[in-house]
Amino acid sequence: MTDNDRLERFADLAVRVGANVQPGTGVLVTANTAHLEIARAVVERAYAAGAAWVEVEWSDGPIRHSRLTHASIETLTKPRPWAIERIKEWAAERGVAISLTGDPDPHLFDDVDPAKAAAFPVEEAMASREALLGQQLRWTVVAAPNPGWALEVFGEPDVERLWDAVATAMRLDEADPVVSWRERAAELAARGRALDALDLTEVHYRSAGTDLTVGLVPDSRWTGGGGEDPDGFAFMPNLPTEEVFTSPDRRRADGTISLTKPVIVNGQVVDGLTVTFSGGRITDVAAASGAEAVRAELGTDEGARSLGEVSLVDRDSRIAKAGVLFHNTLFDENAACHVAWGQSFPIAVAGGVEMSDEQRYEIGLNRSAVHTDVVIGGAGMTVTGTGPKGAVEIIRDDEWVLAV
C-alpha cells in the first residue's frame, strides 16, 4: 500500500463511515495545524462524496498555550453568545462534523496552571454536547498520525511506524476497510442487543486494581457500532470503535478503579490514576502524576464527579491486537473496558433523546460540561451484570463470553 493509498483510505473512512457525508451536506472539519496533509485529504474526500461545502476550523497548541498563559480564568470561562448560536444553527441544518485529533505535543501544557487548563466556557460546551450526544447531527472523531504523537508513543518521531499501528487499529489493511467496518459495526450492535435483553440493573468491574459496582437506570440501552441522526442516516462517532456502552445511574457507583493506561486531561498527562467512588460521587483521587489536573476538572461543575458512561471492550479489539499504547484516548479507550465521568448520553435510555434535560436528570442520567474516558480494563478484567435472572458473566479475563 502506497502512502497515498493509505491516506485516501483513512480519509475515505472518516467521510463515508464516520460522518457518512451525503450529497448536499455542509461539513465542518476541526483540525490542528499539524494535521494539514490529512485535513486536505479529508476535505477532498468530502467534496468527492457530494458535500455542498467544507469549512476547516484550525487549532494550534502554541497559540492555545499563549492564551492559557496570559488570559484570566474569567476570560477563559466567559461564554460567547454567537458561538452558542452557531452550534444550534449547525445542528438545526443537520450539518456534519469531522474532528481530527492526535496531539502533536502532549507535554506542551505541563507548565500551565491546571485551573487554567481546565477552564472553558461551560455554556458553549453544553450546547455542543447537546447537539453531538443527542445525535442531532452526524459527527466523527478520527486521530491523525503526526511526529509529535509518534514521539510520545515510540520515543522517536517515527510517523511511518505510527501509521502502521494506526492502519491495524483502523482496518486500513483490509481489502475494503469500509465494508470491514460496517461488518464490525453490526457485530457490536448485536452485542448491544444481547445486553438490552438482560434488562440489567447494575454492572460490576473486577480486576487486580479495580472493584467497582455501578447501577443502571431503568430501560437502559446499550449502544455499539454507531448510531443514526434524526433523518435515519447512520454514522460512527469514533473511528476506530470497539466498544459497547451505556450511561449509568449517576447516583449509584461504589468502589475503586485503577487506570491501566495514562489519560490526557486538559492537555496534561495523568499516569497511575486511582479513583474512589461512594454513593455515585468521586470522593478521592490519587496519581503518580497529573492528579491536580484531574482535581481541577472535577471542580468544573456538579456533574463532573459522577459517571456518565460505562463501556465494555474485550481483547478481540483491533486496538488491543495492535499491542501499542497509543497515548490517545480515542484509541486507548477502545483497547479495553473503560468508564467516563461527566456528561451522559441521551441515547442510553429508551426514549431519552425525546426527554428534556430535566427528565433525563430525574431518572438518574448525569449532566456536565465534561466527559473524560479512563481505561480500567485489560488482562484479568471480569465484568458481570445483574438483572431479573440474577448475575450474568459478560467478560471473563478480558474475553467476551456473553452469548450474542
Tab-separated table of C-alpha atoms in Angstrom:
chain	number	residue	atom	x	y	z
A	1	MET	CA	0.000	0.000	0.000
A	2	THR	CA	1.468	3.378	-1.014
A	3	ASP	CA	1.378	6.409	1.271
A	4	ASN	CA	-1.243	8.000	-0.987
A	5	ASP	CA	-3.403	4.859	-0.910
A	6	ARG	CA	-3.193	4.736	2.875
A	7	LEU	CA	-4.078	8.408	3.250
A	8	GLU	CA	-7.006	8.094	0.861
A	9	ARG	CA	-8.321	5.026	2.706
A	10	PHE	CA	-8.022	6.891	6.023
A	11	ALA	CA	-9.873	9.934	4.697
A	12	ASP	CA	-12.482	7.771	2.980
A	13	LEU	CA	-13.297	6.029	6.270
A	14	ALA	CA	-13.716	9.358	8.069
A	15	VAL	CA	-16.056	10.640	5.363
A	16	ARG	CA	-18.039	7.531	4.346
A	17	VAL	CA	-18.185	5.503	7.588
A	18	GLY	CA	-17.515	8.045	10.326
A	19	ALA	CA	-19.581	11.059	9.264
A	20	ASN	CA	-21.400	9.371	6.340
A	21	VAL	CA	-21.323	12.570	4.280
A	22	GLN	CA	-24.300	12.792	1.910
A	23	PRO	CA	-24.721	14.891	-1.249
A	24	GLY	CA	-25.590	18.490	-0.441
A	25	THR	CA	-24.322	18.286	3.147
A	26	GLY	CA	-22.300	21.054	4.787
A	27	VAL	CA	-19.188	19.709	6.539
A	28	LEU	CA	-17.163	21.223	9.379
A	29	VAL	CA	-13.668	19.785	9.844
A	30	THR	CA	-11.759	20.673	13.012
A	31	ALA	CA	-8.021	20.038	12.916
A	32	ASN	CA	-4.707	21.030	14.412
A	33	THR	CA	-2.182	22.806	12.198
A	34	ALA	CA	-0.067	19.631	12.491
A	35	HIS	CA	-2.796	17.725	10.619
A	36	LEU	CA	-2.631	19.764	7.407
A	37	GLU	CA	-1.944	16.957	4.925
A	38	ILE	CA	-4.592	14.677	6.432
A	39	ALA	CA	-7.120	17.514	6.666
A	40	ARG	CA	-6.637	18.229	2.965
A	41	ALA	CA	-7.308	14.562	2.168
A	42	VAL	CA	-10.487	14.565	4.285
A	43	VAL	CA	-11.724	17.738	2.580
A	44	GLU	CA	-11.059	16.191	-0.851
A	45	ARG	CA	-12.983	13.012	0.005
A	46	ALA	CA	-15.859	15.033	1.500
A	47	TYR	CA	-16.261	17.013	-1.713
A	48	ALA	CA	-15.978	13.765	-3.701
A	49	ALA	CA	-18.874	12.403	-1.609
A	50	GLY	CA	-21.010	15.369	-2.658
A	51	ALA	CA	-20.541	17.861	0.179
A	52	ALA	CA	-22.006	21.260	-0.675
A	53	TRP	CA	-19.149	22.948	1.140
A	54	VAL	CA	-16.430	22.103	3.648
A	55	GLU	CA	-15.097	24.510	6.261
A	56	VAL	CA	-11.922	23.807	8.241
A	57	GLU	CA	-11.587	25.224	11.750
A	58	TRP	CA	-7.935	25.207	12.817
A	59	SER	CA	-6.398	24.929	16.272
A	60	ASP	CA	-2.774	25.327	17.297
A	61	GLY	CA	-1.061	24.224	20.509
A	62	PRO	CA	1.370	27.155	20.943
A	63	ILE	CA	-1.444	29.641	20.302
A	64	ARG	CA	-3.587	27.962	22.975
A	65	HIS	CA	-0.577	27.957	25.312
A	66	SER	CA	-0.282	31.729	24.889
A	67	ARG	CA	-3.965	32.165	25.670
A	68	LEU	CA	-3.788	29.987	28.789
A	69	THR	CA	-0.658	31.778	29.965
A	70	HIS	CA	-1.932	35.320	29.617
A	71	ALA	CA	-5.729	35.201	29.897
A	72	SER	CA	-7.594	35.225	33.185
A	73	ILE	CA	-9.850	32.363	34.271
A	74	GLU	CA	-12.775	34.780	33.995
A	75	THR	CA	-11.940	35.402	30.327
A	76	LEU	CA	-11.355	31.720	29.618
A	77	THR	CA	-14.765	30.768	31.011
A	78	LYS	CA	-16.823	33.630	29.561
A	79	PRO	CA	-19.381	32.289	27.045
A	80	ARG	CA	-19.688	33.801	23.580
A	81	PRO	CA	-23.374	34.034	22.569
A	82	TRP	CA	-22.518	33.943	18.859
A	83	ALA	CA	-20.630	30.672	19.320
A	84	ILE	CA	-23.615	29.076	21.053
A	85	GLU	CA	-25.980	30.229	18.312
A	86	ARG	CA	-23.629	28.871	15.657
A	87	ILE	CA	-23.739	25.423	17.266
A	88	LYS	CA	-27.539	25.475	17.443
A	89	GLU	CA	-27.892	26.601	13.824
A	90	TRP	CA	-25.412	23.938	12.721
A	91	ALA	CA	-27.474	21.228	14.422
A	92	ALA	CA	-30.740	22.585	13.013
A	93	GLU	CA	-29.302	22.448	9.481
A	94	ARG	CA	-28.123	18.829	10.013
A	95	GLY	CA	-24.504	19.754	9.418
A	96	VAL	CA	-21.787	17.121	9.632
A	97	ALA	CA	-18.707	17.411	11.863
A	98	ILE	CA	-15.390	15.613	11.397
A	99	SER	CA	-12.821	16.171	14.140
A	100	LEU	CA	-9.165	15.239	13.675
A	101	THR	CA	-7.257	14.585	16.901
A	102	GLY	CA	-3.722	13.375	17.594
A	103	ASP	CA	-1.796	15.656	19.924
A	104	PRO	CA	1.399	16.923	18.234
A	105	ASP	CA	2.901	17.949	21.593
A	106	PRO	CA	1.330	16.105	24.570
A	107	HIS	CA	3.541	17.859	27.118
A	108	LEU	CA	3.099	21.408	25.817
A	109	PHE	CA	0.818	22.351	28.698
A	110	ASP	CA	2.763	20.723	31.521
A	111	ASP	CA	3.797	24.175	32.793
A	112	VAL	CA	0.266	25.631	32.648
A	113	ASP	CA	-1.777	26.226	35.805
A	114	PRO	CA	-4.136	23.192	36.000
A	115	ALA	CA	-7.022	25.510	36.911
A	116	LYS	CA	-6.499	27.462	33.696
A	117	ALA	CA	-6.020	24.334	31.616
A	118	ALA	CA	-9.389	23.091	32.889
A	119	ALA	CA	-11.165	26.409	32.263
A	120	PHE	CA	-13.561	26.775	29.319
A	121	PRO	CA	-16.979	28.356	28.570
A	122	VAL	CA	-19.352	25.808	30.121
A	123	GLU	CA	-22.403	27.078	28.212
A	124	GLU	CA	-20.642	26.582	24.872
A	125	ALA	CA	-19.535	23.071	25.833
A	126	MET	CA	-23.045	22.138	26.933
A	127	ALA	CA	-24.549	23.395	23.660
A	128	SER	CA	-22.037	21.345	21.704
A	129	ARG	CA	-22.594	18.206	23.781
A	130	GLU	CA	-26.368	18.530	23.445
A	131	ALA	CA	-26.031	18.612	19.647
A	132	LEU	CA	-23.483	15.804	19.426
A	133	LEU	CA	-24.506	13.398	22.180
A	134	GLY	CA	-28.180	13.930	21.429
A	135	GLN	CA	-27.393	12.827	17.854
A	136	GLN	CA	-28.905	15.981	16.367
A	137	LEU	CA	-26.248	15.760	13.663
A	138	ARG	CA	-23.706	13.269	12.337
A	139	TRP	CA	-20.188	13.511	13.676
A	140	THR	CA	-16.995	11.546	13.987
A	141	VAL	CA	-13.633	11.840	15.723
A	142	VAL	CA	-10.567	10.388	13.978
A	143	ALA	CA	-6.955	10.514	15.190
A	144	ALA	CA	-4.400	11.845	12.683
A	145	PRO	CA	-0.808	10.498	12.871
A	146	ASN	CA	1.921	13.128	13.266
A	147	PRO	CA	5.557	13.280	14.506
A	148	GLY	CA	4.697	14.581	17.987
A	149	TRP	CA	2.210	11.799	18.587
A	150	ALA	CA	4.733	9.219	17.295
A	151	LEU	CA	7.359	10.604	19.685
A	152	GLU	CA	5.011	10.103	22.644
A	153	VAL	CA	4.203	6.528	21.568
A	154	PHE	CA	7.620	5.251	20.497
A	155	GLY	CA	10.122	7.699	21.990
A	156	GLU	CA	11.052	8.834	18.481
A	157	PRO	CA	9.135	10.736	15.785
A	158	ASP	CA	8.684	7.633	13.630
A	159	VAL	CA	5.479	8.536	11.802
A	160	GLU	CA	5.693	5.513	9.489
A	161	ARG	CA	5.710	3.166	12.466
A	162	LEU	CA	2.729	5.012	13.932
A	163	TRP	CA	0.892	4.785	10.619
A	164	ASP	CA	1.462	1.006	10.641
A	165	ALA	CA	-0.124	0.729	14.099
A	166	VAL	CA	-2.984	3.039	13.136
A	167	ALA	CA	-3.567	1.019	9.960
A	168	THR	CA	-4.003	-2.136	12.055
A	169	ALA	CA	-6.363	-0.432	14.509
A	170	MET	CA	-8.427	1.195	11.748
A	171	ARG	CA	-8.521	-1.862	9.461
A	172	LEU	CA	-6.791	0.001	6.642
A	173	ASP	CA	-5.071	-3.300	5.882
A	174	GLU	CA	-8.368	-4.941	4.902
A	175	ALA	CA	-9.301	-5.423	1.229
A	176	ASP	CA	-12.162	-2.935	1.725
A	177	PRO	CA	-11.936	-1.026	5.032
A	178	VAL	CA	-15.397	0.496	4.568
A	179	VAL	CA	-17.046	-2.928	4.261
A	180	SER	CA	-14.934	-4.279	7.133
A	181	TRP	CA	-16.080	-1.502	9.450
A	182	ARG	CA	-19.706	-1.971	8.522
A	183	GLU	CA	-19.403	-5.657	9.417
A	184	ARG	CA	-17.711	-4.812	12.735
A	185	ALA	CA	-20.429	-2.269	13.486
A	186	ALA	CA	-23.050	-4.992	13.019
A	187	GLU	CA	-21.183	-7.266	15.465
A	188	LEU	CA	-21.031	-4.532	18.107
A	189	ALA	CA	-24.711	-3.698	17.597
A	190	ALA	CA	-25.554	-7.379	18.203
A	191	ARG	CA	-23.675	-7.257	21.500
A	192	GLY	CA	-25.712	-4.206	22.469
A	193	ARG	CA	-28.979	-6.017	21.730
A	194	ALA	CA	-27.862	-9.010	23.808
A	195	LEU	CA	-27.175	-6.716	26.764
A	196	ASP	CA	-30.515	-4.916	26.344
A	197	ALA	CA	-32.293	-8.269	26.522
A	198	LEU	CA	-30.842	-8.870	30.001
A	199	ASP	CA	-32.516	-5.748	31.435
A	200	LEU	CA	-29.535	-5.231	33.750
A	201	THR	CA	-29.809	-3.174	36.929
A	202	GLU	CA	-26.054	-2.961	37.623
A	203	VAL	CA	-22.617	-3.965	36.326
A	204	HIS	CA	-19.561	-4.960	38.311
A	205	TYR	CA	-16.000	-4.419	37.062
A	206	ARG	CA	-13.347	-6.514	38.807
A	207	SER	CA	-9.598	-6.890	38.227
A	208	ALA	CA	-6.364	-6.679	40.201
A	209	GLY	CA	-6.702	-2.910	40.700
A	210	THR	CA	-10.406	-2.325	40.182
A	211	ASP	CA	-13.531	-3.279	42.117
A	212	LEU	CA	-16.423	-1.073	41.030
A	213	THR	CA	-20.188	-1.628	41.099
A	214	VAL	CA	-22.304	0.754	39.031
A	215	GLY	CA	-26.096	0.946	38.965
A	216	LEU	CA	-28.059	1.393	35.748
A	217	VAL	CA	-31.229	3.384	35.127
A	218	PRO	CA	-34.449	1.555	34.190
A	219	ASP	CA	-34.818	0.837	30.449
A	220	SER	CA	-31.110	1.332	29.800
A	221	ARG	CA	-29.983	0.869	26.214
A	222	TRP	CA	-26.535	-0.321	25.179
A	223	THR	CA	-25.022	1.099	22.006
A	224	GLY	CA	-22.299	-0.370	19.816
A	225	GLY	CA	-21.132	0.285	16.282
A	226	GLY	CA	-22.533	3.792	15.858
A	227	GLY	CA	-25.883	5.497	15.686
A	228	GLU	CA	-28.351	7.332	13.463
A	229	ASP	CA	-29.189	11.009	13.083
A	230	PRO	CA	-32.829	12.216	13.100
A	231	ASP	CA	-33.039	11.638	9.337
A	232	GLY	CA	-32.050	7.983	9.680
A	233	PHE	CA	-28.503	8.280	8.329
A	234	ALA	CA	-26.003	6.031	10.111
A	235	PHE	CA	-22.700	7.370	11.416
A	236	MET	CA	-19.850	6.248	13.646
A	237	PRO	CA	-18.839	8.851	16.271
A	238	ASN	CA	-15.435	7.268	16.930
A	239	LEU	CA	-13.075	5.702	14.424
A	240	PRO	CA	-11.855	3.233	15.439
A	241	THR	CA	-14.541	1.923	17.790
A	242	GLU	CA	-14.631	-1.432	19.585
A	243	GLU	CA	-16.957	-0.650	22.479
A	244	VAL	CA	-20.496	-1.273	23.643
A	245	PHE	CA	-21.583	1.387	26.125
A	246	THR	CA	-24.393	2.950	28.094
A	247	SER	CA	-24.823	5.670	30.703
A	248	PRO	CA	-25.351	4.586	34.319
A	249	ASP	CA	-27.380	5.964	37.183
A	250	ARG	CA	-25.146	8.831	38.348
A	251	ARG	CA	-26.243	8.215	41.952
A	252	ARG	CA	-25.042	4.599	42.106
A	253	ALA	CA	-21.316	3.939	41.877
A	254	ASP	CA	-19.242	2.452	44.676
A	255	GLY	CA	-15.705	1.127	44.766
A	256	THR	CA	-12.305	1.883	43.293
A	257	ILE	CA	-10.810	1.948	39.815
A	258	SER	CA	-7.144	1.872	38.823
A	259	LEU	CA	-6.276	3.060	35.346
A	260	THR	CA	-4.397	0.633	33.126
A	261	LYS	CA	-3.425	3.347	30.635
A	262	PRO	CA	-2.449	7.026	31.025
A	263	VAL	CA	-5.007	9.686	30.130
A	264	ILE	CA	-4.579	13.280	28.953
A	265	VAL	CA	-6.746	15.706	30.917
A	266	ASN	CA	-6.878	19.251	29.547
A	267	GLY	CA	-3.528	18.851	27.861
A	268	GLN	CA	-1.761	17.292	30.849
A	269	VAL	CA	-0.656	13.655	31.059
A	270	VAL	CA	-2.103	11.732	34.019
A	271	ASP	CA	-0.464	8.416	34.920
A	272	GLY	CA	-1.063	5.835	37.642
A	273	LEU	CA	-4.501	7.223	38.460
A	274	THR	CA	-6.690	5.662	41.169
A	275	VAL	CA	-10.224	6.946	41.741
A	276	THR	CA	-12.582	6.116	44.616
A	277	PHE	CA	-16.387	6.317	44.337
A	278	SER	CA	-19.002	6.372	47.070
A	279	GLY	CA	-22.725	6.944	46.613
A	280	GLY	CA	-22.185	7.808	42.969
A	281	ARG	CA	-19.590	10.501	43.617
A	282	ILE	CA	-15.814	10.601	43.186
A	283	THR	CA	-14.512	11.034	46.715
A	284	ASP	CA	-10.764	10.582	46.275
A	285	VAL	CA	-8.143	10.843	43.542
A	286	ALA	CA	-4.500	9.773	43.605
A	287	ALA	CA	-1.971	9.525	40.772
A	288	ALA	CA	1.731	9.111	40.091
A	289	SER	CA	1.491	12.293	38.009
A	290	GLY	CA	-1.217	14.720	36.954
A	291	ALA	CA	-3.572	14.379	39.925
A	292	GLU	CA	-4.060	18.145	40.134
A	293	ALA	CA	-5.286	18.246	36.536
A	294	VAL	CA	-7.946	15.672	37.416
A	295	ARG	CA	-8.978	17.506	40.582
A	296	ALA	CA	-9.273	20.751	38.639
A	297	GLU	CA	-11.538	19.130	36.057
A	298	LEU	CA	-13.684	17.509	38.752
A	299	GLY	CA	-14.394	21.002	40.036
A	300	THR	CA	-15.894	22.112	36.711
A	301	ASP	CA	-19.499	21.583	37.786
A	302	GLU	CA	-21.747	19.407	39.958
A	303	GLY	CA	-21.848	16.535	37.472
A	304	ALA	CA	-18.105	16.250	36.904
A	305	ARG	CA	-17.692	13.945	39.936
A	306	SER	CA	-20.270	11.391	38.760
A	307	LEU	CA	-20.169	8.816	35.984
A	308	GLY	CA	-21.670	9.427	32.558
A	309	GLU	CA	-20.569	6.230	30.818
A	310	VAL	CA	-19.752	2.570	31.403
A	311	SER	CA	-18.208	0.721	28.486
A	312	LEU	CA	-17.357	-2.859	27.602
A	313	VAL	CA	-14.394	-3.795	25.370
A	314	ASP	CA	-12.645	-7.148	25.162
A	315	ARG	CA	-9.338	-8.390	23.774
A	316	ASP	CA	-10.892	-9.021	20.343
A	317	SER	CA	-10.452	-5.274	19.797
A	318	ARG	CA	-8.223	-4.350	16.848
A	319	ILE	CA	-6.622	-1.670	19.059
A	320	ALA	CA	-5.787	-4.293	21.688
A	321	LYS	CA	-4.330	-6.517	18.983
A	322	ALA	CA	-2.112	-3.685	17.741
A	323	GLY	CA	-0.198	-4.074	21.017
A	324	VAL	CA	0.574	-0.361	21.247
A	325	LEU	CA	-0.103	2.177	23.997
A	326	PHE	CA	-1.304	4.990	21.758
A	327	HIS	CA	-1.361	7.751	24.404
A	328	ASN	CA	-4.582	8.845	22.704
A	329	THR	CA	-7.938	8.409	24.415
A	330	LEU	CA	-9.797	7.702	21.174
A	331	PHE	CA	-7.600	4.658	20.556
A	332	ASP	CA	-6.724	3.537	24.082
A	333	GLU	CA	-10.328	3.587	25.349
A	334	ASN	CA	-11.199	1.145	22.574
A	335	ALA	CA	-8.486	-1.297	23.637
A	336	ALA	CA	-10.160	-2.250	26.930
A	337	CYS	CA	-13.075	-1.624	29.282
A	338	HIS	CA	-13.442	1.954	30.426
A	339	VAL	CA	-15.697	4.368	32.267
A	340	ALA	CA	-16.129	8.130	31.996
A	341	TRP	CA	-17.033	10.787	34.489
A	342	GLY	CA	-19.219	13.691	33.336
A	343	GLN	CA	-21.944	14.012	30.724
A	344	SER	CA	-24.303	11.118	29.981
A	345	PHE	CA	-25.663	10.052	26.595
A	346	PRO	CA	-29.364	10.758	25.948
A	347	ILE	CA	-29.463	7.601	23.785
A	348	ALA	CA	-28.586	5.486	26.852
A	349	VAL	CA	-32.216	5.124	27.902
A	350	ALA	CA	-35.312	4.223	25.900
A	351	GLY	CA	-36.911	7.484	24.727
A	352	GLY	CA	-34.049	9.517	26.165
A	353	VAL	CA	-33.493	11.684	23.102
A	354	GLU	CA	-37.108	12.882	23.265
A	355	MET	CA	-36.864	13.644	27.005
A	356	SER	CA	-35.964	17.081	28.317
A	357	ASP	CA	-32.678	17.557	30.108
A	358	GLU	CA	-34.572	17.737	33.412
A	359	GLN	CA	-36.430	14.493	32.740
A	360	ARG	CA	-33.191	12.679	31.977
A	361	TYR	CA	-31.654	14.071	35.146
A	362	GLU	CA	-34.630	12.968	37.245
A	363	ILE	CA	-34.300	9.326	36.151
A	364	GLY	CA	-30.582	9.311	37.016
A	365	LEU	CA	-28.601	10.364	33.948
A	366	ASN	CA	-25.789	12.833	34.507
A	367	ARG	CA	-25.190	16.293	33.080
A	368	SER	CA	-21.864	18.061	32.923
A	369	ALA	CA	-19.708	20.148	30.621
A	370	VAL	CA	-17.005	17.464	30.792
A	371	HIS	CA	-16.798	13.852	29.664
A	372	THR	CA	-13.489	12.108	30.348
A	373	ASP	CA	-12.910	8.449	29.469
A	374	VAL	CA	-10.447	6.439	31.561
A	375	VAL	CA	-9.294	2.908	30.751
A	376	ILE	CA	-9.546	0.291	33.503
A	377	GLY	CA	-9.606	-2.963	31.506
A	378	GLY	CA	-7.121	-5.406	30.063
A	379	ALA	CA	-5.784	-8.768	31.170
A	380	GLY	CA	-7.647	-10.088	34.210
A	381	MET	CA	-10.722	-7.876	33.799
A	382	THR	CA	-14.048	-9.570	34.520
A	383	VAL	CA	-17.412	-7.866	34.136
A	384	THR	CA	-20.679	-9.269	35.443
A	385	GLY	CA	-24.160	-7.853	35.156
A	386	THR	CA	-27.115	-8.272	37.481
A	387	GLY	CA	-30.717	-8.337	36.330
A	388	PRO	CA	-34.007	-10.210	36.775
A	389	LYS	CA	-32.256	-13.511	36.006
A	390	GLY	CA	-29.508	-12.900	38.554
A	391	ALA	CA	-25.808	-12.447	37.848
A	392	VAL	CA	-24.612	-12.916	34.257
A	393	GLU	CA	-20.987	-13.044	33.172
A	394	ILE	CA	-20.288	-10.684	30.262
A	395	ILE	CA	-16.494	-10.563	30.092
A	396	ARG	CA	-14.143	-13.098	31.672
A	397	ASP	CA	-10.413	-12.378	31.821
A	398	ASP	CA	-10.776	-9.766	29.071
A	399	GLU	CA	-12.743	-12.101	26.753
A	400	TRP	CA	-16.372	-11.554	25.744
A	401	VAL	CA	-18.370	-14.602	26.913
A	402	LEU	CA	-21.983	-13.418	26.789
A	403	ALA	CA	-23.920	-15.200	24.025
A	404	VAL	CA	-24.934	-12.895	21.177
